[in-house]
Tab-separated table of C-alpha atoms in Angstrom:
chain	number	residue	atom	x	y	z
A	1	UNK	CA	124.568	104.262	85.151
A	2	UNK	CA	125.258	102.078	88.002
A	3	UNK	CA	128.126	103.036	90.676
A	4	UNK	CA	127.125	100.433	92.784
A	5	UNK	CA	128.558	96.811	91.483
A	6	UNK	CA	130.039	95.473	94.207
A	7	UNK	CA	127.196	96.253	96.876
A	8	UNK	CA	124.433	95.421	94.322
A	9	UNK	CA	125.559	92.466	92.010
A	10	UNK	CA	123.481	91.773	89.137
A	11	UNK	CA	121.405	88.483	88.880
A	12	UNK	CA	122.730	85.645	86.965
A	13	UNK	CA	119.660	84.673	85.643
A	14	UNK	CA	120.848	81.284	84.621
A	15	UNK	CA	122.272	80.645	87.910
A	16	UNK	CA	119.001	80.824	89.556
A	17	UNK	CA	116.900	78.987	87.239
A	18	UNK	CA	119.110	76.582	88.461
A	19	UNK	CA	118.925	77.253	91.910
A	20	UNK	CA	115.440	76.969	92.039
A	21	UNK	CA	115.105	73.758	89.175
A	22	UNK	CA	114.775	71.210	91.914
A	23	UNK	CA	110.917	70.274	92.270
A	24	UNK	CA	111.338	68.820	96.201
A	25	UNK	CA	113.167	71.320	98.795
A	26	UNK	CA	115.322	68.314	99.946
A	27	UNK	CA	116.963	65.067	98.655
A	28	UNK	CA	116.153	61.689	99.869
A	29	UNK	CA	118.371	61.381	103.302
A	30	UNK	CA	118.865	57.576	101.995
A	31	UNK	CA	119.434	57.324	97.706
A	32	UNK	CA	122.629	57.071	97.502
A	33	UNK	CA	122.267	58.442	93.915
A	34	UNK	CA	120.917	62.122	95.206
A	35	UNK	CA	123.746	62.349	97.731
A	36	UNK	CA	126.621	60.992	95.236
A	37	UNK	CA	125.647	64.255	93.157
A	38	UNK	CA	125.380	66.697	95.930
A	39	UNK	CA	129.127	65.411	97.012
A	40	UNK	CA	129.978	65.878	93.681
A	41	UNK	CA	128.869	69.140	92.948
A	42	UNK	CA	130.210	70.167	96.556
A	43	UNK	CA	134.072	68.726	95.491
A	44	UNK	CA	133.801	70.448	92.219
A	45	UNK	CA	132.859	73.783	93.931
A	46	UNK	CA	135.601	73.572	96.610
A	47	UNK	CA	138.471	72.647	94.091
A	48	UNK	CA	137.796	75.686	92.122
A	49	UNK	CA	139.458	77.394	95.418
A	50	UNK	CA	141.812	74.324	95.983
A	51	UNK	CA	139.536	72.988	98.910
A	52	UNK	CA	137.874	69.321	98.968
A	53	UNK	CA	134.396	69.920	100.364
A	54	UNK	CA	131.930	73.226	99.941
A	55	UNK	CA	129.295	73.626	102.903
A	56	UNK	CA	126.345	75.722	102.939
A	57	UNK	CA	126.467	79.069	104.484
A	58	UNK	CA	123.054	81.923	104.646
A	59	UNK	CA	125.415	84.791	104.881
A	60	UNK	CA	122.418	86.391	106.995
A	61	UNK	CA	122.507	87.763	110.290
A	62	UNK	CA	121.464	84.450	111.927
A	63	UNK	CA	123.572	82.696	110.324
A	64	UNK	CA	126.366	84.591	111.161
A	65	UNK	CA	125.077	84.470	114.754
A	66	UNK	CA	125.188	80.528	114.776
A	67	UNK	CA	128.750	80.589	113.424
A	68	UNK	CA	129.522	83.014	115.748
A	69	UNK	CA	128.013	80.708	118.499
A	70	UNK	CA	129.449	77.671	117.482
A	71	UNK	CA	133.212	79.075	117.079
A	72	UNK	CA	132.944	80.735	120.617
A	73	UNK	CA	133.205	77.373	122.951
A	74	UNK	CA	136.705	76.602	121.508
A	75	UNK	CA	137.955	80.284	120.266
A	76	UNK	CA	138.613	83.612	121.323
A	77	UNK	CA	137.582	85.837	118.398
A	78	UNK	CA	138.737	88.357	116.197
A	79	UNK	CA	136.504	89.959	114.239
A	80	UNK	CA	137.590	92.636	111.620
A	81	UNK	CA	135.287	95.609	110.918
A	82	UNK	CA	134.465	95.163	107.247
A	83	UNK	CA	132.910	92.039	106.857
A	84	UNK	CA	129.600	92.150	105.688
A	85	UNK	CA	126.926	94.135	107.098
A	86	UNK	CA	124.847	90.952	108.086
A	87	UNK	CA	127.960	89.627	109.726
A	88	UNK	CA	128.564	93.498	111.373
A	89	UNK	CA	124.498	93.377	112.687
A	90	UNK	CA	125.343	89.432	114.045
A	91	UNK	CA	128.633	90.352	115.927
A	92	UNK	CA	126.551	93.575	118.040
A	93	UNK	CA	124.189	91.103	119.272
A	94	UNK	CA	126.823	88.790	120.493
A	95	UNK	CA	126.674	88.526	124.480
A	96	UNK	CA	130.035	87.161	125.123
A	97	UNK	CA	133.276	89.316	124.153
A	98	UNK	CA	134.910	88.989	120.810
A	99	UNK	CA	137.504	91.424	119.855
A	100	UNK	CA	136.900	93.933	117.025
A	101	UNK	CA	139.682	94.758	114.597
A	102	UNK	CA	139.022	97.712	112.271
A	103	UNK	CA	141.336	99.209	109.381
A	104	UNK	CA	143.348	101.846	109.984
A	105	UNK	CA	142.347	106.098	109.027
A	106	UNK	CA	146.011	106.520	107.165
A	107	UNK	CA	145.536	103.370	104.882
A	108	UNK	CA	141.874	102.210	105.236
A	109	UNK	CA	143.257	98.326	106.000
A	110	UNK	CA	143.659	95.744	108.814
A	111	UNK	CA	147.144	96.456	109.994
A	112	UNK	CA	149.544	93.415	111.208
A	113	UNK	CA	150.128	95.495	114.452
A	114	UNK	CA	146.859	94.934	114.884
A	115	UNK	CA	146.243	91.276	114.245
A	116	UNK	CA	149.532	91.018	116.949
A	117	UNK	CA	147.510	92.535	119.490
A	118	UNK	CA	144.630	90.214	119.112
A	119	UNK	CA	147.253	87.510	119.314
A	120	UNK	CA	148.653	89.155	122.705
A	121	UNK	CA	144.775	89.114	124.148
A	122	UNK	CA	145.066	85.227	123.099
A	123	UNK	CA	142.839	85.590	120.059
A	124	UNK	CA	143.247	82.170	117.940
A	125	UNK	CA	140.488	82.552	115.178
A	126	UNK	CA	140.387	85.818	112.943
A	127	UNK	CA	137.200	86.746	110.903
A	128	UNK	CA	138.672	89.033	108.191
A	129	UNK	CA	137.245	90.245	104.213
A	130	UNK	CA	139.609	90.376	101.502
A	131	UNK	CA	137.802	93.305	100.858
A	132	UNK	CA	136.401	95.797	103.061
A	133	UNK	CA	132.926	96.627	103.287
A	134	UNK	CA	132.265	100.779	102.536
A	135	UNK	CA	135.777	101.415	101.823
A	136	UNK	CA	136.342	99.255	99.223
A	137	UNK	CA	140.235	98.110	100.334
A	138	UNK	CA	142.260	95.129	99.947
A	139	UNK	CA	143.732	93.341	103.379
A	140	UNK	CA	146.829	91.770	103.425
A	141	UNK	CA	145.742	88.581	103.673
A	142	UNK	CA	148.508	86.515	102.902
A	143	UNK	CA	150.795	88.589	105.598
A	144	UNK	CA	147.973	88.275	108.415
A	145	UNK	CA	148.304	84.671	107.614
A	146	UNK	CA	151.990	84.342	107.761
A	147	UNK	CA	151.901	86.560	111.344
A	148	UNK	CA	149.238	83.661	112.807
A	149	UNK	CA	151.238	80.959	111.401
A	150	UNK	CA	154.376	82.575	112.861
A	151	UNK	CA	152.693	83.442	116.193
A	152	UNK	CA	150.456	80.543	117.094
A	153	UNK	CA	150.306	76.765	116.545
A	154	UNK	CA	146.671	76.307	116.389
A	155	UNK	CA	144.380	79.222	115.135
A	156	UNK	CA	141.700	79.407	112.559
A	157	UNK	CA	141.643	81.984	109.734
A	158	UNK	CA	138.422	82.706	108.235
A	159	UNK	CA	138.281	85.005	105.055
A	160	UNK	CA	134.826	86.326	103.380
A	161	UNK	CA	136.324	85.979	99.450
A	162	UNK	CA	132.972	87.386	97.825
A	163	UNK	CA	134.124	90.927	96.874
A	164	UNK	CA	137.045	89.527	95.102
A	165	UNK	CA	135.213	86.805	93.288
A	166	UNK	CA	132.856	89.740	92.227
A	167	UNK	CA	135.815	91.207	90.620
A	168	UNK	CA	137.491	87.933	88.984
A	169	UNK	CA	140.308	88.715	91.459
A	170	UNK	CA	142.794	85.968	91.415
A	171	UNK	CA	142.440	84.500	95.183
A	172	UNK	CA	145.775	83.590	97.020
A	173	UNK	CA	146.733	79.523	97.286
A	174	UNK	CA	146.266	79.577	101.275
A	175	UNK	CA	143.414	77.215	101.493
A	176	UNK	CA	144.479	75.051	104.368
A	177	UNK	CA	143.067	73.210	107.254
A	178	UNK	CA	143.405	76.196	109.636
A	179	UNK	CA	142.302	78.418	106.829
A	180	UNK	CA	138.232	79.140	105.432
A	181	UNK	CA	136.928	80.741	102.275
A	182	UNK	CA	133.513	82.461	102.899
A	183	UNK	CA	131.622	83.091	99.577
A	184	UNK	CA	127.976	85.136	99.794
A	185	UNK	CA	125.796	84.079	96.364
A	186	UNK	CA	124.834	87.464	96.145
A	187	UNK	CA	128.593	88.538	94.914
A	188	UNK	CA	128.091	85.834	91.846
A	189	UNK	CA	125.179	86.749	91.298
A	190	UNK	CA	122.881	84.148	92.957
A	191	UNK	CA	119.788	85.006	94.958
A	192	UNK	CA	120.157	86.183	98.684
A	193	UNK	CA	120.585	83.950	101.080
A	194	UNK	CA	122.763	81.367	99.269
A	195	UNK	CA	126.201	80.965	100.266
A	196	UNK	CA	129.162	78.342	100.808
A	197	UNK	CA	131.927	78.103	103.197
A	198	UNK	CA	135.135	76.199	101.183
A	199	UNK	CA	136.948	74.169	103.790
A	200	UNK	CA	140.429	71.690	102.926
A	201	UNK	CA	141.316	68.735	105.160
A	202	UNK	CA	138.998	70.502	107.629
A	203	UNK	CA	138.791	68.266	111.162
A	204	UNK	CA	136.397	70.822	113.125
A	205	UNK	CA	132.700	70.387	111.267
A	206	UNK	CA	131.097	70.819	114.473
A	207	UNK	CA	131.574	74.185	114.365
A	208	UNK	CA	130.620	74.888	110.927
A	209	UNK	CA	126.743	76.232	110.698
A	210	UNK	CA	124.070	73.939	109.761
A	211	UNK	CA	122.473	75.557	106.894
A	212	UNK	CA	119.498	73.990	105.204
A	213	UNK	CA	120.585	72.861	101.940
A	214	UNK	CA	118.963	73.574	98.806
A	215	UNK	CA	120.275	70.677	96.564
A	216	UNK	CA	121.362	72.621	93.314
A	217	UNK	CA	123.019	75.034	94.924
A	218	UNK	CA	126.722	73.846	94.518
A	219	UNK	CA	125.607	73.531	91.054
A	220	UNK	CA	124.563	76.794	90.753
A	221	UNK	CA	127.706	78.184	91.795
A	222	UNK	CA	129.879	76.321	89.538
A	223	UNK	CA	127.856	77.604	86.495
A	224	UNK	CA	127.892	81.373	87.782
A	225	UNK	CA	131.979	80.440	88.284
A	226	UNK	CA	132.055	79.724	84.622
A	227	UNK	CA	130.445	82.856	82.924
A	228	UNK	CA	132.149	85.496	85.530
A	229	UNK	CA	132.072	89.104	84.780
A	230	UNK	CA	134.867	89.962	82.524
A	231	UNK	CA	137.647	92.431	83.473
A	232	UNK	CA	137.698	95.678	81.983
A	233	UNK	CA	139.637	98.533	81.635
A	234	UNK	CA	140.996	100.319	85.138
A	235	UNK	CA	139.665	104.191	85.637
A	236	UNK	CA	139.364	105.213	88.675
A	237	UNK	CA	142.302	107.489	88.855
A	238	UNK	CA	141.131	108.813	86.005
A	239	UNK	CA	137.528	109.348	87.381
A	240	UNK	CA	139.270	111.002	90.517
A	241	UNK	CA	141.280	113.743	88.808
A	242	UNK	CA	138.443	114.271	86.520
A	243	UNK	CA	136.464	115.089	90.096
A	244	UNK	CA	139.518	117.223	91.512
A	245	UNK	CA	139.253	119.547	88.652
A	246	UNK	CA	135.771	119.799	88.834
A	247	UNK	CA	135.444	120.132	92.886
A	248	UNK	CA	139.079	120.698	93.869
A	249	UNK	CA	139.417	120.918	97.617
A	250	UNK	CA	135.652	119.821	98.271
A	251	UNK	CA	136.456	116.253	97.128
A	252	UNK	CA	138.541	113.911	99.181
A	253	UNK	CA	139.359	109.932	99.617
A	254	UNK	CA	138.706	108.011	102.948
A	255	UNK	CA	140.922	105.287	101.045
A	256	UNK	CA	144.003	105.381	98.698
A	257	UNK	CA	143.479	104.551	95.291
A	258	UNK	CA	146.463	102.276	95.704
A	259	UNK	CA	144.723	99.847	98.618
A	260	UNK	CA	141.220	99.840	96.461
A	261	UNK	CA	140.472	97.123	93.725
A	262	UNK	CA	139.871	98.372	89.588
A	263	UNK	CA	137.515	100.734	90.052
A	264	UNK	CA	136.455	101.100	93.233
A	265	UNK	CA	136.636	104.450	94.987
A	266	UNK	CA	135.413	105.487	98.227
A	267	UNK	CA	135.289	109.410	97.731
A	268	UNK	CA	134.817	111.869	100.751
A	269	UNK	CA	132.921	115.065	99.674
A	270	UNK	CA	133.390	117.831	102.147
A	271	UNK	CA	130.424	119.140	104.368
A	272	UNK	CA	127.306	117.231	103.158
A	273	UNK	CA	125.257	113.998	103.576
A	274	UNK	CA	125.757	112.251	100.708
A	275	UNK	CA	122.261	111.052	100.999
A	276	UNK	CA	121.129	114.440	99.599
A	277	UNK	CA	123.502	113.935	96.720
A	278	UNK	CA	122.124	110.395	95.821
A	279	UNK	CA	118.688	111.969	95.349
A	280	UNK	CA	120.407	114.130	93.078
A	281	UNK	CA	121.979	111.913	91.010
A	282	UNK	CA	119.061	109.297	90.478
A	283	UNK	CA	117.107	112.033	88.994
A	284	UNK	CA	120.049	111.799	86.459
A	285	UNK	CA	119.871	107.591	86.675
A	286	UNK	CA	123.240	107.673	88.253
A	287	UNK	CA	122.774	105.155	91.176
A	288	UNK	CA	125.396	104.710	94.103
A	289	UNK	CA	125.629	104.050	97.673
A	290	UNK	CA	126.824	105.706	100.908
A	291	UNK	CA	127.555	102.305	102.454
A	292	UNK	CA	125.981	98.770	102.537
A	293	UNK	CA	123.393	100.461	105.406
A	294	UNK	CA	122.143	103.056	103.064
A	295	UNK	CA	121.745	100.162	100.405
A	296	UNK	CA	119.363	98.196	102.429
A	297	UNK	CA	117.602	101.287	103.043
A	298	UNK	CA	118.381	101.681	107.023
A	299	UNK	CA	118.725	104.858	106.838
A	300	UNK	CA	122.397	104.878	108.629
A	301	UNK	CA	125.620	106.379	107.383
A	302	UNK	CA	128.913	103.668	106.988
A	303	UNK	CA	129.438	101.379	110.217
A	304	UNK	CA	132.586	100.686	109.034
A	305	UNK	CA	133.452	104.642	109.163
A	306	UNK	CA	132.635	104.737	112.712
A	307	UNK	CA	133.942	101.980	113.842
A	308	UNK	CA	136.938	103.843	112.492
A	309	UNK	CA	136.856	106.310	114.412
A	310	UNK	CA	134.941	109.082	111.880
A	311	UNK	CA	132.084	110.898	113.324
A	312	UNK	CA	128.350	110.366	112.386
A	313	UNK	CA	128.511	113.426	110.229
A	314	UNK	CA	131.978	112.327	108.436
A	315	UNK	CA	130.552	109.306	107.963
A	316	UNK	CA	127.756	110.366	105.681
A	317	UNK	CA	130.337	112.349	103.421
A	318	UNK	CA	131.241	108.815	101.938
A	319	UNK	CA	130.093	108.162	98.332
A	320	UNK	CA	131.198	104.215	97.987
A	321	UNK	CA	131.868	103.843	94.379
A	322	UNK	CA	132.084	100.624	92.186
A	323	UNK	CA	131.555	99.755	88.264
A	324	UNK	CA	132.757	96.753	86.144
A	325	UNK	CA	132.310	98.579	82.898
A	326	UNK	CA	134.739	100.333	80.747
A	327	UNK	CA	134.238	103.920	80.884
A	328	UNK	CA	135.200	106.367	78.489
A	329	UNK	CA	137.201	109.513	79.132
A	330	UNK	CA	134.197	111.694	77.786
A	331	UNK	CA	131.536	109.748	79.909
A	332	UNK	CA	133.720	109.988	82.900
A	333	UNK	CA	134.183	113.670	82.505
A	334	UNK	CA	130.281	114.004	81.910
A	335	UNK	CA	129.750	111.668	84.857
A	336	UNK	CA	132.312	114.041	86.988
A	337	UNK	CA	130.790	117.102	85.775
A	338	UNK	CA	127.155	115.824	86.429
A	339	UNK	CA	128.342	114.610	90.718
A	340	UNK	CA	130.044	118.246	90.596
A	341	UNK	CA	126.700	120.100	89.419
A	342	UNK	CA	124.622	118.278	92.215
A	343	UNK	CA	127.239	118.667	94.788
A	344	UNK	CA	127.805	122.971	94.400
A	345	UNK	CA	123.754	122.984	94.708
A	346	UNK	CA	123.572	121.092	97.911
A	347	UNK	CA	126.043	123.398	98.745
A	348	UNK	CA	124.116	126.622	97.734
A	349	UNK	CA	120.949	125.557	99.540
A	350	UNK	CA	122.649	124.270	102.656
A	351	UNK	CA	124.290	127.670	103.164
């Protein structure tokens, strides 16, 4: 069983056949016809999001470090710790100061007391994920934007949207031209390395990355956007007490169920690296995660845990869980039982 759905995405093999159907890298720079399709596909992408134009976006660390580049000669940024681990790696290896915001310990989220003192050190374009990386918790988007609109007359919000398109999440209507939609492939599905940034009346392009474009891949997107993964049934409080019973006090939450999406828990188990516990578990075929880091196999506990303030050692207590299939109470219990079994012998051979 796989714990892991929002770090680890499954292929949409359609998507990518697709993708990669083109048989030249790049269109002619002068048929009109190649372009007039490209444009196309690019409006039809952005207006599923209520933008006019889609622009290619790597979602890779260099990538991020062009953005990051070109946003710095006319803003003063703030960057929120939770954005995606290729964004995270980018922002270290900046050389000129950019403010980092990370989410609270008490709620696991971006705080708006926060955001106003990023204002206050004359911060005018915010970097933020509707979803946190690790922790698995909503922002509140929509209020950060109503505190920059309230505070500032020119500022640009930029929003990574991918977790919540991941999850058929319903995105707010705040598309403006102050306001970008990030969108990494790899949360649709699409191969790595392929993403978009959604832009409406946008009159700033120079600062926008300039991504090689693979022609299909607006195309690819809208047909991933079409056959999303379907909804299903809520568990994770479930899944949780089932845990408590099983571990009681050795079981914990760095985030409130109430701030995570459907099924998405980031559980704290007391006094062990989780790492040992993963082992465990995929002798069992149970895969999960500690944190994007341990996914990509660098060996490093949750950067978004220590940014936090958490030790190294809290840090790799963290079991980031996520699943987009229904569950049933017996297979949860099993599943409990099963994380419980592997846990008390880490325990045992620890001591």
């Amino acid at each position: 069983m796989r714990l892991n759905f929002l770090q680890n995405h499954p292929l949409n093999t359609n998507s990518n056949q697709i993708l990669i159907s083109s048989k030249y890298p790049n269109i002619s720079p002068i048929d009109p016809k190649e372009s007039t399709q490209l444009q196309k596909d690019s409006k039809n992408f952005a207006e599923k999001f209520g933008g006019d134009k889609a622009h290619s976006f790597g979602f890779l660390c260099g990538d991020w470090l062009e953005f990051f580049l070109k946003l710095y000669p006319s803003y003063k940024i703030a960057y929120a710790i939770g954005n995606h681990q290729q964004s995270y790696q980018a922002f270290k290896m900046l050389n000129f100061k950019a403010i980092p915001i990370a989410p609270d310990k008490k709620n696991a989220q971006i705080q708006i007391k926060s955001v106003t003192k990023a204002i206050q050190n004359q911060c005018d374009c915010f970097i933020i994920p509707f979803i946190n990386e690790d922790i698995l918790t909503f922002n509140p988007i929509e209020k950060i934007k109503e505190e920059l609109s309230k505070s500032l007359k020119k500022f640009l919000l930029i929003i990574d949207v991918s977790a919540a398109l991941s999850l058929n999440i319903t995105l707010p209507k705040i598309l403006d031209a102050q306001t970008l939609f990030l969108i990494n492939g790899e949360s649709l599905g699409i191969l790595r390395g392929n993403g978009a940034i959604i832009t409406k009346d946008f009159k700033q392009p120079q600062i926008l990355p300039q991504s090689l474009l693979n022609p299909k891949l607006f195309e690819a997107f809208l047909n991933a956007m079409h056959s999303p993964i379907q909804k299903q049934e809520n568990t994770k409080n479930k899944f949780y007490q089932y845990l408590q019973i099983e571990l009681k006090n050795h079981i914990n939450l760095f985030s409130p169920l109430k701030n995570t999406p459907p099924n998405c828990l980031a559980l704290r188990f007391s006094s062990i690296k989780v790492r040992n516990l993963l082992q465990s578990l995929l002798l069992q075929k149970i895969h999960a995660i500690n944190g994007a880091q341990c996914l990509y196999g660098l060996s490093m506990p949750s950067f978004v845990l220590q940014e936090m303030g958490y030790s190294e050692m809290d840090s790799r207590e963290l079991l980031s869980i996520s699943y987009n299939t229904t569950i049933k109470d017996d297979t949860l219990i099993k599943l409990s039982k099963a994380i419980s079994y592997s846990y008390k012998q880490i325990r045992q051979l620890e001591v």
